[in-house]
Amino acid sequence: MTTPTLSRTPAPARRPDGIGHIIGDPGGAALFTFGLALTWVFIAEVVDHDATGALVFGLLVGGIGQTLGGIIAILRKDNYLGNLLLTYGIWLIGFFLLSLNDLGSTNARAWWSFALVIPSLFLAVPAVRTRATAIILAFIFLIGLEVFLGLALLNTDVSWLGKAVGWLALASALPIYYLAYERLMRAVEPEHAPHGAEFDAVEERGHTD
């Protein structure tokens, strides 16, 4: 005699409360603009130094995209993604303003970069606790980028530091592009979404702790 087995139905995807039911998910677009800004860092530092003007504009676009996306994400109660986007978005806008000739110096941009290391370490903790691989990889390369960017700005005569910044930016962009794709698929085609969306996993852990 065989005993019947209970079939397990997958848990429904977490739906945001309140205003999240009427506002779409901005995570894909916000993360894509983040990756775009990082890609321009790689292009300007490694591929074509004459593209610096586009890099500065890319920082502004990325900063605005992330800041707006972060505000909407928090309204949707996607708290982890929202706080991450807001932190980096406002930082990028600040770096853009410091890149304007009359507002900032090279040293100011260097210390602005170093300052981002501390919040980045704190923001990485939830990803480490939930073993969200793509987010962890993004943070490893982003923190390296922040350190090397500050060093490159303080030591403008050391050319390899700029190259290191460019390659770290590209390495950071790749997992961020994946996270953007993952978020986009969950927003527009939930049935085809990648298994175990990473930001959702971190958010769910936060609700259960």
PDB file of C-alpha atoms in Angstrom:
ATOM      1  CA  MET A   1       0.000   0.000   0.000  1.00  0.00           C
ATOM      2  CA  THR A   2       1.404   3.306  -0.988  1.00  0.00           C
ATOM      3  CA  THR A   3       0.856   6.467   0.926  1.00  0.00           C
ATOM      4  CA  PRO A   4      -0.306   9.472  -1.045  1.00  0.00           C
ATOM      5  CA  THR A   5       2.130  12.309  -1.409  1.00  0.00           C
ATOM      6  CA  LEU A   6       1.085  15.892  -1.133  1.00  0.00           C
ATOM      7  CA  SER A   7       2.026  17.971  -4.141  1.00  0.00           C
ATOM      8  CA  ARG A   8       3.646  21.236  -3.304  1.00  0.00           C
ATOM      9  CA  THR A   9       2.460  24.247  -5.187  1.00  0.00           C
ATOM     10  CA  PRO A  10       4.978  27.038  -5.622  1.00  0.00           C
ATOM     11  CA  ALA A  11       4.468  29.976  -3.338  1.00  0.00           C
ATOM     12  CA  PRO A  12       2.927  32.939  -5.143  1.00  0.00           C
ATOM     13  CA  ALA A  13       5.269  35.776  -5.954  1.00  0.00           C
ATOM     14  CA  ARG A  14       5.241  38.526  -3.366  1.00  0.00           C
ATOM     15  CA  ARG A  15       3.054  41.386  -4.483  1.00  0.00           C
ATOM     16  CA  PRO A  16       3.774  44.861  -3.170  1.00  0.00           C
ATOM     17  CA  ASP A  17       1.214  46.305  -0.807  1.00  0.00           C
ATOM     18  CA  GLY A  18      -0.740  49.498  -1.245  1.00  0.00           C
ATOM     19  CA  ILE A  19       0.441  51.747  -4.035  1.00  0.00           C
ATOM     20  CA  GLY A  20       2.544  48.918  -5.450  1.00  0.00           C
ATOM     21  CA  HIS A  21      -0.598  47.438  -7.001  1.00  0.00           C
ATOM     22  CA  ILE A  22      -1.034  50.433  -9.297  1.00  0.00           C
ATOM     23  CA  ILE A  23       2.593  51.457  -9.972  1.00  0.00           C
ATOM     24  CA  GLY A  24       4.740  49.317 -12.247  1.00  0.00           C
ATOM     25  CA  ASP A  25       8.139  47.929 -11.293  1.00  0.00           C
ATOM     26  CA  PRO A  26      10.936  50.394 -12.244  1.00  0.00           C
ATOM     27  CA  GLY A  27      13.751  48.062 -11.171  1.00  0.00           C
ATOM     28  CA  GLY A  28      14.720  46.912 -14.672  1.00  0.00           C
ATOM     29  CA  ALA A  29      15.062  50.405 -16.140  1.00  0.00           C
ATOM     30  CA  ALA A  30      16.826  51.780 -13.045  1.00  0.00           C
ATOM     31  CA  LEU A  31      19.372  48.954 -13.039  1.00  0.00           C
ATOM     32  CA  PHE A  32      19.884  49.230 -16.806  1.00  0.00           C
ATOM     33  CA  THR A  33      20.765  52.936 -16.415  1.00  0.00           C
ATOM     34  CA  PHE A  34      23.213  51.955 -13.655  1.00  0.00           C
ATOM     35  CA  GLY A  35      24.859  49.434 -15.973  1.00  0.00           C
ATOM     36  CA  LEU A  36      24.904  52.000 -18.753  1.00  0.00           C
ATOM     37  CA  ALA A  37      26.750  54.531 -16.597  1.00  0.00           C
ATOM     38  CA  LEU A  38      29.310  51.869 -15.643  1.00  0.00           C
ATOM     39  CA  THR A  39      29.731  50.847 -19.276  1.00  0.00           C
ATOM     40  CA  TRP A  40      30.567  54.428 -20.184  1.00  0.00           C
ATOM     41  CA  VAL A  41      33.238  54.446 -17.482  1.00  0.00           C
ATOM     42  CA  PHE A  42      34.817  51.434 -19.186  1.00  0.00           C
ATOM     43  CA  ILE A  43      34.604  53.050 -22.628  1.00  0.00           C
ATOM     44  CA  ALA A  44      36.104  56.341 -21.476  1.00  0.00           C
ATOM     45  CA  GLU A  45      38.906  54.775 -19.423  1.00  0.00           C
ATOM     46  CA  VAL A  46      39.869  51.810 -21.626  1.00  0.00           C
ATOM     47  CA  VAL A  47      38.441  52.114 -25.145  1.00  0.00           C
ATOM     48  CA  ASP A  48      38.371  55.819 -26.068  1.00  0.00           C
ATOM     49  CA  HIS A  49      39.519  58.633 -23.782  1.00  0.00           C
ATOM     50  CA  ASP A  50      37.813  61.170 -26.061  1.00  0.00           C
ATOM     51  CA  ALA A  51      34.448  59.799 -24.869  1.00  0.00           C
ATOM     52  CA  THR A  52      34.804  61.546 -21.497  1.00  0.00           C
ATOM     53  CA  GLY A  53      31.997  63.976 -22.339  1.00  0.00           C
ATOM     54  CA  ALA A  54      29.583  61.109 -22.893  1.00  0.00           C
ATOM     55  CA  LEU A  55      30.781  59.574 -19.625  1.00  0.00           C
ATOM     56  CA  VAL A  56      29.868  62.693 -17.642  1.00  0.00           C
ATOM     57  CA  PHE A  57      26.436  62.778 -19.283  1.00  0.00           C
ATOM     58  CA  GLY A  58      26.060  59.030 -18.616  1.00  0.00           C
ATOM     59  CA  LEU A  59      26.671  59.635 -14.908  1.00  0.00           C
ATOM     60  CA  LEU A  60      23.812  62.139 -14.873  1.00  0.00           C
ATOM     61  CA  VAL A  61      21.448  59.821 -16.765  1.00  0.00           C
ATOM     62  CA  GLY A  62      22.343  56.910 -14.488  1.00  0.00           C
ATOM     63  CA  GLY A  63      21.935  59.037 -11.368  1.00  0.00           C
ATOM     64  CA  ILE A  64      18.508  60.337 -12.381  1.00  0.00           C
ATOM     65  CA  GLY A  65      17.313  56.901 -13.472  1.00  0.00           C
ATOM     66  CA  GLN A  66      18.398  55.253 -10.242  1.00  0.00           C
ATOM     67  CA  THR A  67      17.060  57.998  -7.992  1.00  0.00           C
ATOM     68  CA  LEU A  68      13.614  57.976  -9.606  1.00  0.00           C
ATOM     69  CA  GLY A  69      13.594  54.182  -9.666  1.00  0.00           C
ATOM     70  CA  GLY A  70      14.607  54.069  -6.009  1.00  0.00           C
ATOM     71  CA  ILE A  71      11.784  56.390  -4.959  1.00  0.00           C
ATOM     72  CA  ILE A  72       9.213  54.304  -6.834  1.00  0.00           C
ATOM     73  CA  ALA A  73      10.689  51.058  -5.499  1.00  0.00           C
ATOM     74  CA  ILE A  74      10.328  52.279  -1.913  1.00  0.00           C
ATOM     75  CA  LEU A  75       6.726  53.342  -2.604  1.00  0.00           C
ATOM     76  CA  ARG A  76       6.181  49.755  -3.819  1.00  0.00           C
ATOM     77  CA  LYS A  77       7.826  48.504  -0.589  1.00  0.00           C
ATOM     78  CA  ASP A  78      10.776  47.018  -2.475  1.00  0.00           C
ATOM     79  CA  ASN A  79      12.876  48.422   0.319  1.00  0.00           C
ATOM     80  CA  TYR A  80      16.241  46.811  -0.381  1.00  0.00           C
ATOM     81  CA  LEU A  81      16.270  47.640  -4.075  1.00  0.00           C
ATOM     82  CA  GLY A  82      14.935  51.127  -3.357  1.00  0.00           C
ATOM     83  CA  ASN A  83      17.596  51.971  -0.780  1.00  0.00           C
ATOM     84  CA  LEU A  84      20.343  50.620  -3.021  1.00  0.00           C
ATOM     85  CA  LEU A  85      19.158  52.613  -6.048  1.00  0.00           C
ATOM     86  CA  LEU A  86      18.712  55.809  -4.052  1.00  0.00           C
ATOM     87  CA  THR A  87      22.171  55.593  -2.492  1.00  0.00           C
ATOM     88  CA  TYR A  88      23.969  55.075  -5.782  1.00  0.00           C
ATOM     89  CA  GLY A  89      21.689  57.390  -7.740  1.00  0.00           C
ATOM     90  CA  ILE A  90      22.252  60.365  -5.458  1.00  0.00           C
ATOM     91  CA  TRP A  91      25.983  59.569  -5.369  1.00  0.00           C
ATOM     92  CA  LEU A  92      26.169  59.595  -9.177  1.00  0.00           C
ATOM     93  CA  ILE A  93      24.358  62.929  -9.371  1.00  0.00           C
ATOM     94  CA  GLY A  94      26.793  64.332  -6.806  1.00  0.00           C
ATOM     95  CA  PHE A  95      29.773  63.011  -8.785  1.00  0.00           C
ATOM     96  CA  PHE A  96      28.336  64.587 -11.933  1.00  0.00           C
ATOM     97  CA  LEU A  97      28.042  67.963 -10.195  1.00  0.00           C
ATOM     98  CA  LEU A  98      31.586  67.673  -8.841  1.00  0.00           C
ATOM     99  CA  SER A  99      32.771  66.964 -12.401  1.00  0.00           C
ATOM    100  CA  LEU A 100      31.618  70.413 -13.525  1.00  0.00           C
ATOM    101  CA  ASN A 101      34.582  72.774 -13.641  1.00  0.00           C
ATOM    102  CA  ASP A 102      33.259  75.400 -11.245  1.00  0.00           C
ATOM    103  CA  LEU A 103      31.945  73.056  -8.548  1.00  0.00           C
ATOM    104  CA  GLY A 104      34.521  70.398  -7.762  1.00  0.00           C
ATOM    105  CA  SER A 105      38.194  69.498  -7.865  1.00  0.00           C
ATOM    106  CA  THR A 106      39.946  66.230  -8.567  1.00  0.00           C
ATOM    107  CA  ASN A 107      40.548  65.708  -4.861  1.00  0.00           C
ATOM    108  CA  ALA A 108      36.890  66.378  -4.105  1.00  0.00           C
ATOM    109  CA  ARG A 109      35.839  63.673  -6.569  1.00  0.00           C
ATOM    110  CA  ALA A 110      38.410  61.275  -5.090  1.00  0.00           C
ATOM    111  CA  TRP A 111      37.116  61.635  -1.537  1.00  0.00           C
ATOM    112  CA  TRP A 112      33.532  61.523  -2.811  1.00  0.00           C
ATOM    113  CA  SER A 113      34.406  58.118  -4.264  1.00  0.00           C
ATOM    114  CA  PHE A 114      36.076  56.847  -1.089  1.00  0.00           C
ATOM    115  CA  ALA A 115      33.032  57.950   0.943  1.00  0.00           C
ATOM    116  CA  LEU A 116      30.789  55.549  -0.984  1.00  0.00           C
ATOM    117  CA  VAL A 117      32.723  52.512   0.283  1.00  0.00           C
ATOM    118  CA  ILE A 118      31.120  52.631   3.749  1.00  0.00           C
ATOM    119  CA  PRO A 119      27.441  52.601   2.624  1.00  0.00           C
ATOM    120  CA  SER A 120      28.338  50.008  -0.027  1.00  0.00           C
ATOM    121  CA  LEU A 121      29.622  47.648   2.668  1.00  0.00           C
ATOM    122  CA  PHE A 122      26.412  48.027   4.658  1.00  0.00           C
ATOM    123  CA  LEU A 123      24.243  47.600   1.553  1.00  0.00           C
ATOM    124  CA  ALA A 124      26.093  44.384   0.717  1.00  0.00           C
ATOM    125  CA  VAL A 125      25.231  42.731   4.053  1.00  0.00           C
ATOM    126  CA  PRO A 126      21.641  41.625   3.172  1.00  0.00           C
ATOM    127  CA  ALA A 127      22.902  40.147  -0.122  1.00  0.00           C
ATOM    128  CA  VAL A 128      25.615  38.202   1.714  1.00  0.00           C
ATOM    129  CA  ARG A 129      23.139  36.922   4.294  1.00  0.00           C
ATOM    130  CA  THR A 130      20.828  35.590   1.569  1.00  0.00           C
ATOM    131  CA  ARG A 131      23.708  34.396  -0.663  1.00  0.00           C
ATOM    132  CA  ALA A 132      22.436  36.443  -3.595  1.00  0.00           C
ATOM    133  CA  THR A 133      25.378  35.687  -5.881  1.00  0.00           C
ATOM    134  CA  ALA A 134      24.842  38.293  -8.598  1.00  0.00           C
ATOM    135  CA  ILE A 135      24.330  41.100  -6.083  1.00  0.00           C
ATOM    136  CA  ILE A 136      27.398  40.022  -4.108  1.00  0.00           C
ATOM    137  CA  LEU A 137      29.539  40.010  -7.272  1.00  0.00           C
ATOM    138  CA  ALA A 138      28.250  43.449  -8.212  1.00  0.00           C
ATOM    139  CA  PHE A 139      29.188  44.808  -4.783  1.00  0.00           C
ATOM    140  CA  ILE A 140      32.669  43.256  -4.842  1.00  0.00           C
ATOM    141  CA  PHE A 141      33.477  44.975  -8.130  1.00  0.00           C
ATOM    142  CA  LEU A 142      31.700  48.210  -7.182  1.00  0.00           C
ATOM    143  CA  ILE A 143      33.658  48.561  -3.942  1.00  0.00           C
ATOM    144  CA  GLY A 144      36.872  47.847  -5.841  1.00  0.00           C
ATOM    145  CA  LEU A 145      35.826  50.476  -8.382  1.00  0.00           C
ATOM    146  CA  GLU A 146      35.198  53.061  -5.673  1.00  0.00           C
ATOM    147  CA  VAL A 147      38.618  52.477  -4.106  1.00  0.00           C
ATOM    148  CA  PHE A 148      40.538  52.501  -7.391  1.00  0.00           C
ATOM    149  CA  LEU A 149      38.613  55.522  -8.688  1.00  0.00           C
ATOM    150  CA  GLY A 150      39.625  57.503  -5.629  1.00  0.00           C
ATOM    151  CA  LEU A 151      43.246  56.382  -6.005  1.00  0.00           C
ATOM    152  CA  ALA A 152      43.246  57.210  -9.716  1.00  0.00           C
ATOM    153  CA  LEU A 153      41.949  60.718  -9.043  1.00  0.00           C
ATOM    154  CA  LEU A 154      44.567  61.316  -6.348  1.00  0.00           C
ATOM    155  CA  ASN A 155      47.345  59.905  -8.563  1.00  0.00           C
ATOM    156  CA  THR A 156      46.542  61.173 -12.044  1.00  0.00           C
ATOM    157  CA  ASP A 157      50.090  60.418 -13.229  1.00  0.00           C
ATOM    158  CA  VAL A 158      49.624  56.643 -12.691  1.00  0.00           C
ATOM    159  CA  SER A 159      47.933  55.530 -15.911  1.00  0.00           C
ATOM    160  CA  TRP A 160      47.224  51.925 -14.942  1.00  0.00           C
ATOM    161  CA  LEU A 161      44.884  53.037 -12.166  1.00  0.00           C
ATOM    162  CA  GLY A 162      42.517  54.500 -14.759  1.00  0.00           C
ATOM    163  CA  LYS A 163      42.601  51.231 -16.701  1.00  0.00           C
ATOM    164  CA  ALA A 164      41.791  49.324 -13.508  1.00  0.00           C
ATOM    165  CA  VAL A 165      38.817  51.631 -12.921  1.00  0.00           C
ATOM    166  CA  GLY A 166      37.533  50.915 -16.424  1.00  0.00           C
ATOM    167  CA  TRP A 167      37.798  47.140 -16.130  1.00  0.00           C
ATOM    168  CA  LEU A 168      36.219  47.143 -12.652  1.00  0.00           C
ATOM    169  CA  ALA A 169      33.367  49.229 -14.049  1.00  0.00           C
ATOM    170  CA  LEU A 170      32.765  46.664 -16.790  1.00  0.00           C
ATOM    171  CA  ALA A 171      32.966  43.804 -14.279  1.00  0.00           C
ATOM    172  CA  SER A 172      30.381  45.614 -12.112  1.00  0.00           C
ATOM    173  CA  ALA A 173      28.095  46.280 -15.069  1.00  0.00           C
ATOM    174  CA  LEU A 174      27.772  42.618 -16.089  1.00  0.00           C
ATOM    175  CA  PRO A 175      25.987  41.308 -12.946  1.00  0.00           C
ATOM    176  CA  ILE A 176      23.964  44.523 -12.804  1.00  0.00           C
ATOM    177  CA  TYR A 177      22.763  43.962 -16.369  1.00  0.00           C
ATOM    178  CA  TYR A 178      21.791  40.418 -15.361  1.00  0.00           C
ATOM    179  CA  LEU A 179      19.875  41.738 -12.342  1.00  0.00           C
ATOM    180  CA  ALA A 180      18.143  44.283 -14.596  1.00  0.00           C
ATOM    181  CA  TYR A 181      17.125  41.514 -17.001  1.00  0.00           C
ATOM    182  CA  GLU A 182      15.912  39.377 -14.114  1.00  0.00           C
ATOM    183  CA  ARG A 183      13.829  42.239 -12.747  1.00  0.00           C
ATOM    184  CA  LEU A 184      12.447  43.143 -16.171  1.00  0.00           C
ATOM    185  CA  MET A 185      11.337  39.576 -16.859  1.00  0.00           C
ATOM    186  CA  ARG A 186       9.538  39.385 -13.529  1.00  0.00           C
ATOM    187  CA  ALA A 187       7.762  42.652 -14.317  1.00  0.00           C
ATOM    188  CA  VAL A 188       6.560  41.894 -17.839  1.00  0.00           C
ATOM    189  CA  GLU A 189       6.579  38.080 -18.169  1.00  0.00           C
ATOM    190  CA  PRO A 190       6.377  36.478 -14.703  1.00  0.00           C
ATOM    191  CA  GLU A 191       5.967  32.984 -16.148  1.00  0.00           C
ATOM    192  CA  HIS A 192       9.345  33.280 -17.898  1.00  0.00           C
ATOM    193  CA  ALA A 193      11.171  34.979 -15.044  1.00  0.00           C
ATOM    194  CA  PRO A 194      14.536  33.539 -13.930  1.00  0.00           C
ATOM    195  CA  HIS A 195      14.157  31.140 -10.996  1.00  0.00           C
ATOM    196  CA  GLY A 196      14.774  32.697  -7.590  1.00  0.00           C
ATOM    197  CA  ALA A 197      14.918  36.413  -8.386  1.00  0.00           C
ATOM    198  CA  GLU A 198      17.707  37.799  -6.230  1.00  0.00           C
ATOM    199  CA  PHE A 199      16.293  41.112  -5.047  1.00  0.00           C
ATOM    200  CA  ASP A 200      12.997  39.420  -4.179  1.00  0.00           C
ATOM    201  CA  ALA A 201      14.896  36.782  -2.180  1.00  0.00           C
ATOM    202  CA  VAL A 202      16.662  39.468  -0.146  1.00  0.00           C
ATOM    203  CA  GLU A 203      13.378  41.314   0.402  1.00  0.00           C
ATOM    204  CA  GLU A 204      11.589  38.141   1.534  1.00  0.00           C
ATOM    205  CA  ARG A 205      14.390  37.416   4.034  1.00  0.00           C
ATOM    206  CA  GLY A 206      13.943  40.909   5.441  1.00  0.00           C
ATOM    207  CA  HIS A 207      10.233  40.322   6.007  1.00  0.00           C
ATOM    208  CA  THR A 208      10.814  36.997   7.808  1.00  0.00           C
ATOM    209  CA  ASP A 209      13.617  38.146  10.147  1.00  0.00           C
TER     210      ASP A 209
END
